[in-house]
Every structure is written in structure tokens, then in C-alpha cells.
Short mmCIF file of C-alpha atoms in Angstrom, two decimals:
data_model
loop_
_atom_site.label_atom_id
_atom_site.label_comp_id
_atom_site.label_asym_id
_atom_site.label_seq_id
_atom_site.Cartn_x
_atom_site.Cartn_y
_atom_site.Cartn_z
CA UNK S 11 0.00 0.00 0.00
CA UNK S 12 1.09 3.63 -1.42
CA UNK S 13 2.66 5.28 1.87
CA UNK S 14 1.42 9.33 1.89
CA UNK S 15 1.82 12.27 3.78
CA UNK S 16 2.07 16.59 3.37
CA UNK S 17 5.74 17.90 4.02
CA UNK S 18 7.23 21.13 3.03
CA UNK S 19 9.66 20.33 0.29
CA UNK S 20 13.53 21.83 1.17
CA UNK S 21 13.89 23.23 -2.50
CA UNK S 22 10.54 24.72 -3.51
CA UNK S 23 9.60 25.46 -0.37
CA UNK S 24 6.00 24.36 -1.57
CA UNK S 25 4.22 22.49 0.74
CA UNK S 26 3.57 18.79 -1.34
CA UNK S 27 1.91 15.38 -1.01
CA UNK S 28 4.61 12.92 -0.68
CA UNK S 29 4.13 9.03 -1.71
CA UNK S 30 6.16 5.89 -1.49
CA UNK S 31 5.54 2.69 -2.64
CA UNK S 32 6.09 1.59 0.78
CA UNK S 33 7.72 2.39 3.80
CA UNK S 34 11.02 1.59 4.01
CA UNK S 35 12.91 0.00 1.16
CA UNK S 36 11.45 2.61 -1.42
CA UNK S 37 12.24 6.17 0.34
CA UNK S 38 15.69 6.81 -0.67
CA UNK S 39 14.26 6.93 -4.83
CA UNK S 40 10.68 6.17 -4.58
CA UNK S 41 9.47 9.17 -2.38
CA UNK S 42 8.66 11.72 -4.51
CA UNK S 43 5.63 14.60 -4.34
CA UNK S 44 3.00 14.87 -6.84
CA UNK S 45 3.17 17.10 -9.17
CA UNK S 46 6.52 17.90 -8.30
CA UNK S 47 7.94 20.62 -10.99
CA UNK S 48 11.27 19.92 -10.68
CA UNK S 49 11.48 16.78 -12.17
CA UNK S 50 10.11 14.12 -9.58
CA UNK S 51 13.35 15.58 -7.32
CA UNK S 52 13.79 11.99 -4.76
CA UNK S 53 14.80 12.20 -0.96
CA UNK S 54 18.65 12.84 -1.13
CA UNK S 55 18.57 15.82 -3.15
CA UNK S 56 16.07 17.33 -1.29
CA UNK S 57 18.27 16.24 2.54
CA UNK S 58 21.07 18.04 0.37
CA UNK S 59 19.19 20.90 0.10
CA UNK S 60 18.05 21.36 3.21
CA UNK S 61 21.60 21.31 4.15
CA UNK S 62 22.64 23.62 1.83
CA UNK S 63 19.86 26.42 2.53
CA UNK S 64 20.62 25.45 6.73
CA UNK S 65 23.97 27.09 5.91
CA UNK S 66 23.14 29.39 3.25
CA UNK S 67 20.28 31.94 2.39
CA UNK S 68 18.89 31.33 -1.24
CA UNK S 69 20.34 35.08 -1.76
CA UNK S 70 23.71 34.02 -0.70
CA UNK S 71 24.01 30.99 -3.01
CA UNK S 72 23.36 33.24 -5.97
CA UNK S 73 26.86 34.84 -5.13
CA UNK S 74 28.70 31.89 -4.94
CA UNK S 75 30.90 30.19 -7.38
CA UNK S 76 29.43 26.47 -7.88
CA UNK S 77 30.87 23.28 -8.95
CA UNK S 78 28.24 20.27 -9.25
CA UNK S 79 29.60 16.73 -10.19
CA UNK S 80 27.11 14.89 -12.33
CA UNK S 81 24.05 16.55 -12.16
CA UNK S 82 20.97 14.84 -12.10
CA UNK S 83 18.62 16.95 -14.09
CA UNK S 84 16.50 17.54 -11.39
CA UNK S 85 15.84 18.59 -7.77
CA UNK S 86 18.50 20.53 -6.77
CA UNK S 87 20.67 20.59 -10.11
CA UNK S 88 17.68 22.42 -11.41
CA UNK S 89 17.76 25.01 -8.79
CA UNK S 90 21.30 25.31 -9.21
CA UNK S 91 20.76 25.77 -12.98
CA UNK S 92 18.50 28.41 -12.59
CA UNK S 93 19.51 30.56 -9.68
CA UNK S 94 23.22 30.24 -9.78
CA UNK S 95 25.26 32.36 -12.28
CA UNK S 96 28.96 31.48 -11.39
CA UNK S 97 27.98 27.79 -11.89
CA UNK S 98 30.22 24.92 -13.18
CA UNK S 99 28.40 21.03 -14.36
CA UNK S 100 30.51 18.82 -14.87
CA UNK S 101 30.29 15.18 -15.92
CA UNK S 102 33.17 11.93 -16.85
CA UNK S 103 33.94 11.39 -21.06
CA UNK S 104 37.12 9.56 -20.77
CA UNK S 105 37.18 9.84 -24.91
CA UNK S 106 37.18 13.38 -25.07
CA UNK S 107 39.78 15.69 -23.38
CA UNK S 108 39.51 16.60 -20.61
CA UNK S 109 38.84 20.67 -19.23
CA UNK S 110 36.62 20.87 -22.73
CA UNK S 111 32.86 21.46 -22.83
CA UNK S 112 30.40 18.37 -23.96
CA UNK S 113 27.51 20.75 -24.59
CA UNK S 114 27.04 22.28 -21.29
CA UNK S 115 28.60 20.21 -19.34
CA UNK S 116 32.77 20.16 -18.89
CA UNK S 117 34.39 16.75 -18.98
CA UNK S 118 36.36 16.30 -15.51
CA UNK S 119 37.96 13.34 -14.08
CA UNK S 120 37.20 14.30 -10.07
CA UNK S 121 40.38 12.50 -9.27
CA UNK S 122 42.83 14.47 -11.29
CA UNK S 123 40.89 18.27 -11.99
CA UNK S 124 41.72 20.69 -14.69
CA UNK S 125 40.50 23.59 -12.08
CA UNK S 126 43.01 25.92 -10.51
CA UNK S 127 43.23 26.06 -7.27
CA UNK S 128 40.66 27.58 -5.03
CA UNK S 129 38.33 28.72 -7.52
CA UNK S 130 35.08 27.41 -6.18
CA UNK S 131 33.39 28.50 -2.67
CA UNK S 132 30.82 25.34 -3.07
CA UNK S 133 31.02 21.54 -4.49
CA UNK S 134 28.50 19.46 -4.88
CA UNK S 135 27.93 15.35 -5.70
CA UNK S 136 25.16 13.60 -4.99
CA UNK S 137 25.91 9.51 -5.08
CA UNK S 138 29.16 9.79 -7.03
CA UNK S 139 31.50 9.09 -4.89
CA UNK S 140 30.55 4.86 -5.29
CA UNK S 141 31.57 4.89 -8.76
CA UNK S 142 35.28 6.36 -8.10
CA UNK S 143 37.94 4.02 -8.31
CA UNK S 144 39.55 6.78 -5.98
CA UNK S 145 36.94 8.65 -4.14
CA UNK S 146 39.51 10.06 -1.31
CA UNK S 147 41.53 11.44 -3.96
CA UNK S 148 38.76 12.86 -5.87
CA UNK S 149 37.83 14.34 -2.64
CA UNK S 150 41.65 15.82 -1.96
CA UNK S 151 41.05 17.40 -5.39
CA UNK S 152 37.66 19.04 -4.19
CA UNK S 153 39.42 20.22 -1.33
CA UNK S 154 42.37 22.18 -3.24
CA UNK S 155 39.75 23.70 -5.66
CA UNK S 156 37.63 25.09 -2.82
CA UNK S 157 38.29 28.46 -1.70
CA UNK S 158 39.07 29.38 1.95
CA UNK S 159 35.82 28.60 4.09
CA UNK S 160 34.54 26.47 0.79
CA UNK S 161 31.42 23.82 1.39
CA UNK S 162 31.62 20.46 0.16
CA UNK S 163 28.04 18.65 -0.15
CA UNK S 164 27.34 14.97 -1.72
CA UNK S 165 25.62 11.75 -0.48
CA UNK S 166 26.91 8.12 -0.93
CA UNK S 167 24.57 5.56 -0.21
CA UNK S 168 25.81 2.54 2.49
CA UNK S 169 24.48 -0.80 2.44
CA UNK S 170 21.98 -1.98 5.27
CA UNK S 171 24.18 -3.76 8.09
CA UNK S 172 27.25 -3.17 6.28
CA UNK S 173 29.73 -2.04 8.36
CA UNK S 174 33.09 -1.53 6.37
CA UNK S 175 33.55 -0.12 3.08
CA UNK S 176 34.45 -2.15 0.51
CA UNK S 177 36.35 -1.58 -2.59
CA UNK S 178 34.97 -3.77 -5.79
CA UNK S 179 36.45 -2.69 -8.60
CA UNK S 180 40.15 -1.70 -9.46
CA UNK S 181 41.50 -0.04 -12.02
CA UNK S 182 44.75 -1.35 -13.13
CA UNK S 183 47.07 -1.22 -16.22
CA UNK S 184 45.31 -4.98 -17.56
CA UNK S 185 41.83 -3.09 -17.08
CA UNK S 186 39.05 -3.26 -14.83
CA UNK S 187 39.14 -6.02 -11.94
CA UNK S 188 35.45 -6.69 -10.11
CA UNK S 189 35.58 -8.37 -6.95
CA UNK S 190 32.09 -10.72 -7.51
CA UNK S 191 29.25 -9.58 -9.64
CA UNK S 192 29.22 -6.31 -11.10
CA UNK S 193 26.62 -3.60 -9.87
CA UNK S 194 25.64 -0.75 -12.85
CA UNK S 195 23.71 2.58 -11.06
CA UNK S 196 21.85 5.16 -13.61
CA UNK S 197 24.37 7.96 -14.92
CA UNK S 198 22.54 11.01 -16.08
CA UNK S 199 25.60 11.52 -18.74
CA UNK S 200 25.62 7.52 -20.12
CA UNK S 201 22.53 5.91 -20.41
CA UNK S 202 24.83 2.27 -20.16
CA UNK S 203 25.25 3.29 -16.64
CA UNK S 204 27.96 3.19 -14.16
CA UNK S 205 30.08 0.65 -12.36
CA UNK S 206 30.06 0.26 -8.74
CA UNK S 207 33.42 0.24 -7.40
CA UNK S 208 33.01 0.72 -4.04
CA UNK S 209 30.26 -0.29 -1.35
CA UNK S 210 30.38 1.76 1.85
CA UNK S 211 29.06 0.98 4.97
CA UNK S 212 28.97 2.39 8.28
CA UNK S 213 32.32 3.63 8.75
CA UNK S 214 32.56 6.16 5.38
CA UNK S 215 32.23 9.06 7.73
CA UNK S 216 35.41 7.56 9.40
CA UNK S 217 36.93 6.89 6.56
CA UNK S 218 37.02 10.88 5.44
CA UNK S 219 38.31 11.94 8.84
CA UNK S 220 41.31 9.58 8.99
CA UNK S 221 42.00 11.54 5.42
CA UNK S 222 42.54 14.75 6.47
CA UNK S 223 39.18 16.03 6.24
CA UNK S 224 36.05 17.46 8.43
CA UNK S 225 32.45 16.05 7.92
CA UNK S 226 29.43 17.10 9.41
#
């Protein structure tokens, strides 16, 4: 039975009928409002957004200089599309070079960036990080391109009762290595979909601190 209740939505600020197939395994992509104008938005992009606007005023993000990793095409890529003028999307073509433009999106490899340094005051990925075959370097690299007091946002999704991270694919000079059965996510730039190379569990927010970096 469809699961329903009113909520005020984080990004439209519109107060919305929310349904879910049911209540538990479906929230994280199935809860979505009716009628939703911004795309059928799901439940991490609008927790990233109420993040975002806990920290910032709407009127403040439009000042800011914006980088968002693969964006979705809805929720909050949308707002960020149109409210944000110093914006930056950028998605992965490994055939074409990289720092160029694939329509309007800029081909970037989040582990080794063509951005100078500190040139960004926010970041943004929203379940990326499992499909980096280095996702603490890709985060080093966010790091050096945020300015001083820069924001970091994303989501990663962890696995129920997992409790360590695990690493399932490998890049190496032979190819691609996968450790069991391969996993393929949606990828809003390839419509093949992306490898899983890491499943996190419990202890990602670990993980980051014993790398140098602060979480929240």
C-alpha cells in the first residue's frame, strides 16, 4: 500500500503530497511529491538541500561560485541551474579531453581536476562518490579547488548492516578487476550506466576523517 503524507519540500519550499511505494525500502528513490515541478526531485537531493539552505540563504548561493559533479537533471541541479550564475556542471567522457565542454557540461575526471586552485566556494555530488575508483583522492582534489571557508556537499549511499567499506572494482594497467558480480547505477551523462566500485558501509564518515578532512 502507497505510503502518503504533506511535508514542506527543502527546494521549492512548496508544501507537497509525498508518496512511497512503501515504507522503508522505497524512500531513498521512490518518495517523490506529486506534481513535483522539478522533475520528480527523490529524498537525497532534497536532505542536500536542506543542508545547503541550513547554511546558506537562497540570496547568498546566488553569489557563490558552484561546482556540481554529475548533475541529475533535477531537484537541486535544477535550482542550481536556474539561480546560480557562477555555476560549473561537470560530468566523466574519458574519450574526449579533458577541461573541454560536452555541450554544457565540462568533462572532468574528479580525481585528477583541470581547475586551478581555489576557484570554487561550493562543491557538490550527490551519489558519485561509489563509482570512483579513488573517491579520497577525488575528494583531496575538491578540497584544493575550494576556496578558503569552501562547502563540500554529496551523499553516498551505504548498504543496510554493512559495516566496512568495501572496494569492488580496481582499475589497473590490464583493465578493470570486479571483486564478484558487477553492480551498474543510472548515470545522467551515459545511459549504459555506471560501475560500482566501491560499497560503503557504516564507517565512510570515518573513513574521510582519517583523510585529512572534516564532515558534518
Amino acid at each position: 500500500m502507497d505510503q502518503r503524507f504533506q511535508a514542506t519540500c527543502p527546494i521549492c519550499s512548496e508544501k507537497r503530497t509525498f508518496v512511497a511505494p512503501d515504507d522503508y525500502a522505497s524512500c531513498r528513490d521512490g518518495l517523490k511529491a506529486i506534481g513535483c515541478p522539478l522533475n520528480d526531485c527523490v529524498t537525497r537531493e532534497r536532505a542536500a538541500a536542506a543542508v545547503l539552505f541550513s547554511m546558506f540563504s537562497r540570496e547568498q548561493l546566488k553569489e557563490l561560485r558552484v561546482h556540481e559533479a554529475a548533475p541529475g537533471g533535477r531537484g537541486l541541479s535544477l535550482w542550481l541551474w536556474y539561480n546560480i550564475t557562477k555555476k560549473v556542471f561537470s560530468g566523466y567522457y574519458p574519450d574526449k579531453p579533458f577541461g573541454t565542454m560536452v555541450g554544457h557540461i565540462r568533462n572532468e575526471n574528479l580525481e585528477a581536476q583541470t581547475f586551478p586552485d581555489r576557484c570554487f566556494d561550493l562543491v557538490v555530488h550527490l551519489d558519485v562518490m561509489e563509482h570512483l575508483f579513488e573517491p579520497f583522492k577525488a575528494l583531496a582534489e575538491i578540497f584544493r579547488t575550494l576556496d578558503f571557508g569552501g562547502i563540500c556537499i554529496f551523499t553516498a549511499p551505504t548498504y543496510p548492516e554493512r559495516t566496512e567499506s568495501e572496494q569492488v572494482a580496481f582499475q589497473s594497467s590490464d583493465g578493470v578487476r570486479i571483486v564478484g558480480e558487477p553492480e551498474y547505477h543510472g548515470n545522467p551523462q551515459d545511459p549504459s550506466g555506471s560501475l560500482v566500485t566501491w560499497r560503503y558501509g557504516y564507517d565512510l564518515p570515518l573513513l574521510r576523517g582519517a583523510r585529512g578532512s572534516t564532515s558534518r
